[in-house]
């Protein structure tokens, strides 16, 4: 097959074209494919290095000269004072290098030849220098080159790192000769976005349209916990805040690529769930979370490897004493080794240097080889960080600090001398997959972060596990993390003592490290990808393993057969997650099971599941334990005193207004630019720590109200899990007044413009904070109410289709659906028309389409997106969920009464919207649907308050313990309601909920 690699760097054959781990990944895969007889074309920028490369390589100039324009659409907020659009006039030429069976195509023009010393534009150039657009120009020039020069046979276009090729999947999606594959290599924030007008402009230039709306992220409610969470995370390296005119590019890649490739199993796990990280809670509200589940069959773990040339070398042949003495180090002391590109934060390098300084100052006998490469393009490495250099100068003979990018000979010699390799990756942003594996292959015992991406190296296994390879560091999600520094210092001391006092145990770990690392070859990695490429080219769809879905807790994605085949695995996973519903499908829910599930959820600080389990088990003591986890008190000076309890918490932090600050001794502004790490700007919210006072109790005093008038708490557990908790300020330990709040949508919860007010959202948040459930109950079919549920941030059950459907919004899955017999529907029409004359008709087709087909004279009732037909026969071509009757002159109350009198024994007839009468399967009512949902939620009628506005809500309000009609309700509903609230335009639902559940504002 023809494989076209599309990569911004490819210097595995020459380190002048290298800046990081992407280069060996691209080059070694290219070599492996070529060695198996495949045609391999590697497309990459020349980076202004053609003349330099010509000294060592036979570079051939090709007869490819392409004069073209690249329009740059500038975001005025980022590029103030610039024109709205700037056009680059470019002449792109191509050169070729044939090496090891691979055709390397270098694209060269005035933009692609910029920045030969560093290849990548520094983050600080955005808004200042058009060189920032070099990667975007590469996408445009590279797409033209593939279309104009490399087309002609069926090919796989394999892009590396989505930010550098996100245009290619939609550009090539309509080309039957091209299949696209995207490798996610660096674990960049999943919320990275690009300027939407720019994407639209370039796709339009190529004559391609794409559904960019699918990549849009709905803005969370301004005063909601997700918005505060996003503002906190914007001050970290896990999330980036953008305006509404930007789109995330990963969904674009997911939607249009044939495969999305990951470099380790743990990396795919991380990207699919973000489990146990601070980002998990926000991630589940984003479209990309849903898309990853929907496209799970595309997710490929191609893996990573170590080069054959490295594995062919013998570490025992290296003269350890000579190499270390040449570095000015004592060969008799334990050697700790770190080699990576200079990146202070996400590679944990500042914590490493601080820990090295501490252990050496306190007398630990050890030496350190620290490599922080600051250069690219073959340039000499300048000092990247003055603080790092001061630490090295303070400990002569103990630290060798090198800022240069080294060749393989140098790296191998130094790695072969290492007793331990130290790789403290942070944010799960950098897996050190190659550097750590190379050092381990030489026998170095790893001291590395216990993260998903590198879990396959075995260093996080318990020390007594026969497969253990080394020492685990806790995950870290903050800059200059003192916990990580302490852990590094502890592990270094522990490792040095082990090397000295337990040589046999050290030898076991070293042998395990060598054996594990040497399993990861590029041959194995290439074979795995080639098998997937072959399936794609032959139209054989992939399948997401059920075992992985079970581990992720994606139980709703399991087909029925998997529930039988993997029953025990599902039960174990559900028990670990505290998922009562999934566990109950596999095993009995007795008292012991409920207790295990509750304690598992409590240990994970998953208090929503705790509350559900407590309700299902009828354990008020458990519910009180959950409600009592946090207490607040406001003093006369307006300060808020907070006490939080959780026995497994290591840190408890509260979101408060603030700007934060950066350590003054960490790095200068120039050093920050050199590190290639954009400085998080923050967005006015920081975390304030509560002080531990013993026995899992944390206390603190806030100077004013918290952000959003509720406590948003970030918990770091001793297990390493980081999660969020939302607690209403001034909450009491008593039970909520109602455990279930059931609300109609149209005319009740929604205003006339189909929006939900901020006040209503806050009231619903107070309901959730009190431990009660909100249940949407609507006449709309599930497919027609998704946008409204998304606006609510709604992830629970919903009763749709007048009670005929039970829909799981979080899983986007229809649990039950009742259909109306078509012949019965036609008989209803005939009988009513015999009395009232001709009717206008509508039907809602059965899921998953749920289309609304109507006859023309629905008049003003006809809405955008409905199918209008003059041929009544077309209404009955598909299974239907319901029939809708409309009369142009007879009032709907009379139509309803007539239909019920004529057909009420065979169908359910309801009046839900002005001008429409709905005919449904017999027994279908909102009350029946809510009763089913309530059973699943562990609630009953007496514990339910229900809100509505039309006659179809009468059964619901009659069933509920307390029924509320909004002020704009139909007279029939008002007559039977227990209470009349203000109208929907006056936020009547919120008015009642505020009275019953309180609000943050009132509590303060």
PDB file of C-alpha atoms in Angstrom, residues 759-914:
ATOM      1  CA  UNK A 759     -32.370  31.890  37.688  1.00  0.00           C
ATOM      2  CA  UNK A 760     -33.976  28.574  36.783  1.00  0.00           C
ATOM      3  CA  UNK A 761     -30.572  26.960  36.261  1.00  0.00           C
ATOM      4  CA  UNK A 762     -29.470  28.149  39.706  1.00  0.00           C
ATOM      5  CA  UNK A 763     -32.653  26.786  41.276  1.00  0.00           C
ATOM      6  CA  UNK A 764     -32.097  23.396  39.635  1.00  0.00           C
ATOM      7  CA  UNK A 765     -28.492  23.440  40.876  1.00  0.00           C
ATOM      8  CA  UNK A 766     -29.837  23.961  44.407  1.00  0.00           C
ATOM      9  CA  UNK A 767     -32.080  20.918  43.894  1.00  0.00           C
ATOM     10  CA  UNK A 768     -29.100  18.797  42.874  1.00  0.00           C
ATOM     11  CA  UNK A 769     -26.976  20.150  45.736  1.00  0.00           C
ATOM     12  CA  UNK A 770     -29.673  19.112  48.191  1.00  0.00           C
ATOM     13  CA  UNK A 771     -29.438  15.537  46.925  1.00  0.00           C
ATOM     14  CA  UNK A 772     -32.701  15.535  44.952  1.00  0.00           C
ATOM     15  CA  UNK A 773     -33.240  14.510  41.328  1.00  0.00           C
ATOM     16  CA  UNK A 774     -34.494  16.712  38.520  1.00  0.00           C
ATOM     17  CA  UNK A 775     -36.528  14.758  35.959  1.00  0.00           C
ATOM     18  CA  UNK A 776     -37.486  16.342  32.629  1.00  0.00           C
ATOM     19  CA  UNK A 777     -40.926  15.204  31.470  1.00  0.00           C
ATOM     20  CA  UNK A 778     -41.894  16.289  27.966  1.00  0.00           C
ATOM     21  CA  UNK A 779     -44.217  15.516  25.117  1.00  0.00           C
ATOM     22  CA  UNK A 780     -41.338  15.911  22.691  1.00  0.00           C
ATOM     23  CA  UNK A 781     -39.677  12.729  21.422  1.00  0.00           C
ATOM     24  CA  UNK A 782     -36.184  12.194  22.794  1.00  0.00           C
ATOM     25  CA  UNK A 783     -34.550  13.164  19.495  1.00  0.00           C
ATOM     26  CA  UNK A 784     -36.302  16.554  19.565  1.00  0.00           C
ATOM     27  CA  UNK A 785     -35.326  17.619  23.065  1.00  0.00           C
ATOM     28  CA  UNK A 786     -31.576  16.962  23.101  1.00  0.00           C
ATOM     29  CA  UNK A 787     -30.645  20.615  22.529  1.00  0.00           C
ATOM     30  CA  UNK A 788     -32.793  21.686  25.480  1.00  0.00           C
ATOM     31  CA  UNK A 789     -31.298  19.029  27.728  1.00  0.00           C
ATOM     32  CA  UNK A 790     -27.815  20.136  26.685  1.00  0.00           C
ATOM     33  CA  UNK A 791     -28.668  23.728  27.620  1.00  0.00           C
ATOM     34  CA  UNK A 792     -29.635  22.460  31.069  1.00  0.00           C
ATOM     35  CA  UNK A 793     -26.419  20.472  31.391  1.00  0.00           C
ATOM     36  CA  UNK A 794     -28.847  17.558  31.874  1.00  0.00           C
ATOM     37  CA  UNK A 795     -27.317  14.070  32.082  1.00  0.00           C
ATOM     38  CA  UNK A 796     -29.992  12.055  33.885  1.00  0.00           C
ATOM     39  CA  UNK A 797     -33.115  10.180  32.856  1.00  0.00           C
ATOM     40  CA  UNK A 798     -35.796  12.019  30.872  1.00  0.00           C
ATOM     41  CA  UNK A 799     -39.397  11.001  30.228  1.00  0.00           C
ATOM     42  CA  UNK A 800     -40.154  11.876  26.594  1.00  0.00           C
ATOM     43  CA  UNK A 801     -42.933  11.370  24.047  1.00  0.00           C
ATOM     44  CA  UNK A 802     -45.725  11.990  26.593  1.00  0.00           C
ATOM     45  CA  UNK A 803     -44.380   9.135  28.701  1.00  0.00           C
ATOM     46  CA  UNK A 804     -43.819   6.648  25.872  1.00  0.00           C
ATOM     47  CA  UNK A 805     -40.031   6.980  25.996  1.00  0.00           C
ATOM     48  CA  UNK A 806     -37.489   6.737  28.786  1.00  0.00           C
ATOM     49  CA  UNK A 807     -34.244   8.369  27.684  1.00  0.00           C
ATOM     50  CA  UNK A 808     -30.809   8.370  29.338  1.00  0.00           C
ATOM     51  CA  UNK A 809     -29.410  11.797  28.414  1.00  0.00           C
ATOM     52  CA  UNK A 810     -25.934  11.160  29.818  1.00  0.00           C
ATOM     53  CA  UNK A 811     -25.476   8.059  27.676  1.00  0.00           C
ATOM     54  CA  UNK A 812     -27.581   9.445  24.778  1.00  0.00           C
ATOM     55  CA  UNK A 813     -29.505   6.163  24.817  1.00  0.00           C
ATOM     56  CA  UNK A 814     -33.213   5.398  24.522  1.00  0.00           C
ATOM     57  CA  UNK A 815     -34.077   2.894  27.251  1.00  0.00           C
ATOM     58  CA  UNK A 816     -37.734   2.236  26.332  1.00  0.00           C
ATOM     59  CA  UNK A 817     -40.054   3.357  23.550  1.00  0.00           C
ATOM     60  CA  UNK A 818     -43.685   2.484  22.770  1.00  0.00           C
ATOM     61  CA  UNK A 819     -44.978   2.569  19.181  1.00  0.00           C
ATOM     62  CA  UNK A 820     -48.496   3.238  17.866  1.00  0.00           C
ATOM     63  CA  UNK A 821     -50.025   0.675  15.513  1.00  0.00           C
ATOM     64  CA  UNK A 822     -50.382   2.322  12.102  1.00  0.00           C
ATOM     65  CA  UNK A 823     -53.693   0.660  11.253  1.00  0.00           C
ATOM     66  CA  UNK A 824     -55.106   1.799  14.596  1.00  0.00           C
ATOM     67  CA  UNK A 825     -53.906   5.357  13.924  1.00  0.00           C
ATOM     68  CA  UNK A 826     -55.662   5.400  10.545  1.00  0.00           C
ATOM     69  CA  UNK A 827     -58.899   4.164  12.159  1.00  0.00           C
ATOM     70  CA  UNK A 828     -58.709   7.007  14.700  1.00  0.00           C
ATOM     71  CA  UNK A 829     -58.368   9.533  11.880  1.00  0.00           C
ATOM     72  CA  UNK A 830     -61.323   8.074  10.003  1.00  0.00           C
ATOM     73  CA  UNK A 831     -63.589   8.112  13.053  1.00  0.00           C
ATOM     74  CA  UNK A 832     -62.764  11.700  14.099  1.00  0.00           C
ATOM     75  CA  UNK A 833     -63.063  13.030  10.535  1.00  0.00           C
ATOM     76  CA  UNK A 834     -66.478  11.367  10.241  1.00  0.00           C
ATOM     77  CA  UNK A 835     -67.640  13.667  13.063  1.00  0.00           C
ATOM     78  CA  UNK A 836     -65.544  16.849  12.690  1.00  0.00           C
ATOM     79  CA  UNK A 837     -64.633  16.890   9.027  1.00  0.00           C
ATOM     80  CA  UNK A 838     -61.163  16.954   7.440  1.00  0.00           C
ATOM     81  CA  UNK A 839     -58.156  17.101   9.744  1.00  0.00           C
ATOM     82  CA  UNK A 840     -54.596  18.134   9.212  1.00  0.00           C
ATOM     83  CA  UNK A 841     -52.374  15.266  10.342  1.00  0.00           C
ATOM     84  CA  UNK A 842     -48.928  14.721  11.695  1.00  0.00           C
ATOM     85  CA  UNK A 843     -46.958  11.686  12.798  1.00  0.00           C
ATOM     86  CA  UNK A 844     -43.709  11.259  14.709  1.00  0.00           C
ATOM     87  CA  UNK A 845     -41.775   8.349  13.262  1.00  0.00           C
ATOM     88  CA  UNK A 846     -40.186   5.780  15.524  1.00  0.00           C
ATOM     89  CA  UNK A 847     -36.583   6.156  16.749  1.00  0.00           C
ATOM     90  CA  UNK A 848     -33.864   6.634  15.843  1.00  0.00           C
ATOM     91  CA  UNK A 849     -35.118   9.071  13.148  1.00  0.00           C
ATOM     92  CA  UNK A 850     -38.060  10.505  15.135  1.00  0.00           C
ATOM     93  CA  UNK A 851     -39.015  12.708  12.200  1.00  0.00           C
ATOM     94  CA  UNK A 852     -42.176  14.864  12.320  1.00  0.00           C
ATOM     95  CA  UNK A 853     -44.168  14.395   9.102  1.00  0.00           C
ATOM     96  CA  UNK A 854     -47.194  16.679   8.629  1.00  0.00           C
ATOM     97  CA  UNK A 855     -49.760  17.681   6.054  1.00  0.00           C
ATOM     98  CA  UNK A 856     -49.537  21.274   4.773  1.00  0.00           C
ATOM     99  CA  UNK A 857     -52.333  23.048   6.629  1.00  0.00           C
ATOM    100  CA  UNK A 858     -50.820  22.791  10.067  1.00  0.00           C
ATOM    101  CA  UNK A 859     -50.335  26.494   9.253  1.00  0.00           C
ATOM    102  CA  UNK A 860     -48.325  28.320  11.876  1.00  0.00           C
ATOM    103  CA  UNK A 861     -47.781  25.040  13.675  1.00  0.00           C
ATOM    104  CA  UNK A 862     -45.366  23.903  10.944  1.00  0.00           C
ATOM    105  CA  UNK A 863     -41.811  24.367  12.140  1.00  0.00           C
ATOM    106  CA  UNK A 864     -38.421  24.316  10.514  1.00  0.00           C
ATOM    107  CA  UNK A 865     -37.152  20.774  10.006  1.00  0.00           C
ATOM    108  CA  UNK A 866     -40.583  19.114   9.745  1.00  0.00           C
ATOM    109  CA  UNK A 867     -41.352  17.028   6.653  1.00  0.00           C
ATOM    110  CA  UNK A 868     -44.412  18.454   4.883  1.00  0.00           C
ATOM    111  CA  UNK A 869     -46.273  16.203   2.446  1.00  0.00           C
ATOM    112  CA  UNK A 870     -49.463  16.605   0.433  1.00  0.00           C
ATOM    113  CA  UNK A 871     -49.763  12.832   0.054  1.00  0.00           C
ATOM    114  CA  UNK A 872     -51.287  11.333   3.210  1.00  0.00           C
ATOM    115  CA  UNK A 873     -50.082   7.892   2.223  1.00  0.00           C
ATOM    116  CA  UNK A 874     -46.511   8.972   2.964  1.00  0.00           C
ATOM    117  CA  UNK A 875     -47.428   9.427   6.640  1.00  0.00           C
ATOM    118  CA  UNK A 876     -47.798   5.683   7.049  1.00  0.00           C
ATOM    119  CA  UNK A 877     -44.633   4.397   5.354  1.00  0.00           C
ATOM    120  CA  UNK A 878     -42.597   4.050   8.569  1.00  0.00           C
ATOM    121  CA  UNK A 879     -43.376   2.863  12.123  1.00  0.00           C
ATOM    122  CA  UNK A 880     -44.741   5.734  14.234  1.00  0.00           C
ATOM    123  CA  UNK A 881     -44.661   6.731  17.861  1.00  0.00           C
ATOM    124  CA  UNK A 882     -47.676   9.009  17.827  1.00  0.00           C
ATOM    125  CA  UNK A 883     -50.339  10.657  15.716  1.00  0.00           C
ATOM    126  CA  UNK A 884     -51.095  14.398  15.913  1.00  0.00           C
ATOM    127  CA  UNK A 885     -54.472  15.885  14.974  1.00  0.00           C
ATOM    128  CA  UNK A 886     -55.053  19.525  14.029  1.00  0.00           C
ATOM    129  CA  UNK A 887     -58.308  21.123  12.902  1.00  0.00           C
ATOM    130  CA  UNK A 888     -58.222  24.477  11.161  1.00  0.00           C
ATOM    131  CA  UNK A 889     -61.514  25.663  12.692  1.00  0.00           C
ATOM    132  CA  UNK A 890     -62.510  23.363  15.579  1.00  0.00           C
ATOM    133  CA  UNK A 891     -60.881  24.185  18.973  1.00  0.00           C
ATOM    134  CA  UNK A 892     -58.379  21.617  20.180  1.00  0.00           C
ATOM    135  CA  UNK A 893     -60.365  20.931  23.370  1.00  0.00           C
ATOM    136  CA  UNK A 894     -63.273  19.754  21.213  1.00  0.00           C
ATOM    137  CA  UNK A 895     -60.984  17.702  18.989  1.00  0.00           C
ATOM    138  CA  UNK A 896     -59.508  16.086  22.091  1.00  0.00           C
ATOM    139  CA  UNK A 897     -62.920  15.322  23.604  1.00  0.00           C
ATOM    140  CA  UNK A 898     -64.204  13.846  20.330  1.00  0.00           C
ATOM    141  CA  UNK A 899     -61.170  11.617  19.829  1.00  0.00           C
ATOM    142  CA  UNK A 900     -61.297  10.424  23.416  1.00  0.00           C
ATOM    143  CA  UNK A 901     -65.024   9.644  23.198  1.00  0.00           C
ATOM    144  CA  UNK A 902     -64.620   7.717  19.938  1.00  0.00           C
ATOM    145  CA  UNK A 903     -61.325   5.933  20.578  1.00  0.00           C
ATOM    146  CA  UNK A 904     -60.417   6.370  24.236  1.00  0.00           C
ATOM    147  CA  UNK A 905     -60.609   2.635  24.942  1.00  0.00           C
ATOM    148  CA  UNK A 906     -57.950   1.871  22.330  1.00  0.00           C
ATOM    149  CA  UNK A 907     -55.520   4.825  22.567  1.00  0.00           C
ATOM    150  CA  UNK A 908     -54.483   7.645  24.871  1.00  0.00           C
ATOM    151  CA  UNK A 909     -55.570  11.118  23.736  1.00  0.00           C
ATOM    152  CA  UNK A 910     -53.902  14.234  25.170  1.00  0.00           C
ATOM    153  CA  UNK A 911     -53.856  17.968  24.467  1.00  0.00           C
ATOM    154  CA  UNK A 912     -50.298  19.193  25.017  1.00  0.00           C
ATOM    155  CA  UNK A 913     -49.664  22.196  22.764  1.00  0.00           C
ATOM    156  CA  UNK A 914     -52.066  24.809  21.460  1.00  0.00           C
TER     157      UNK A 914
END
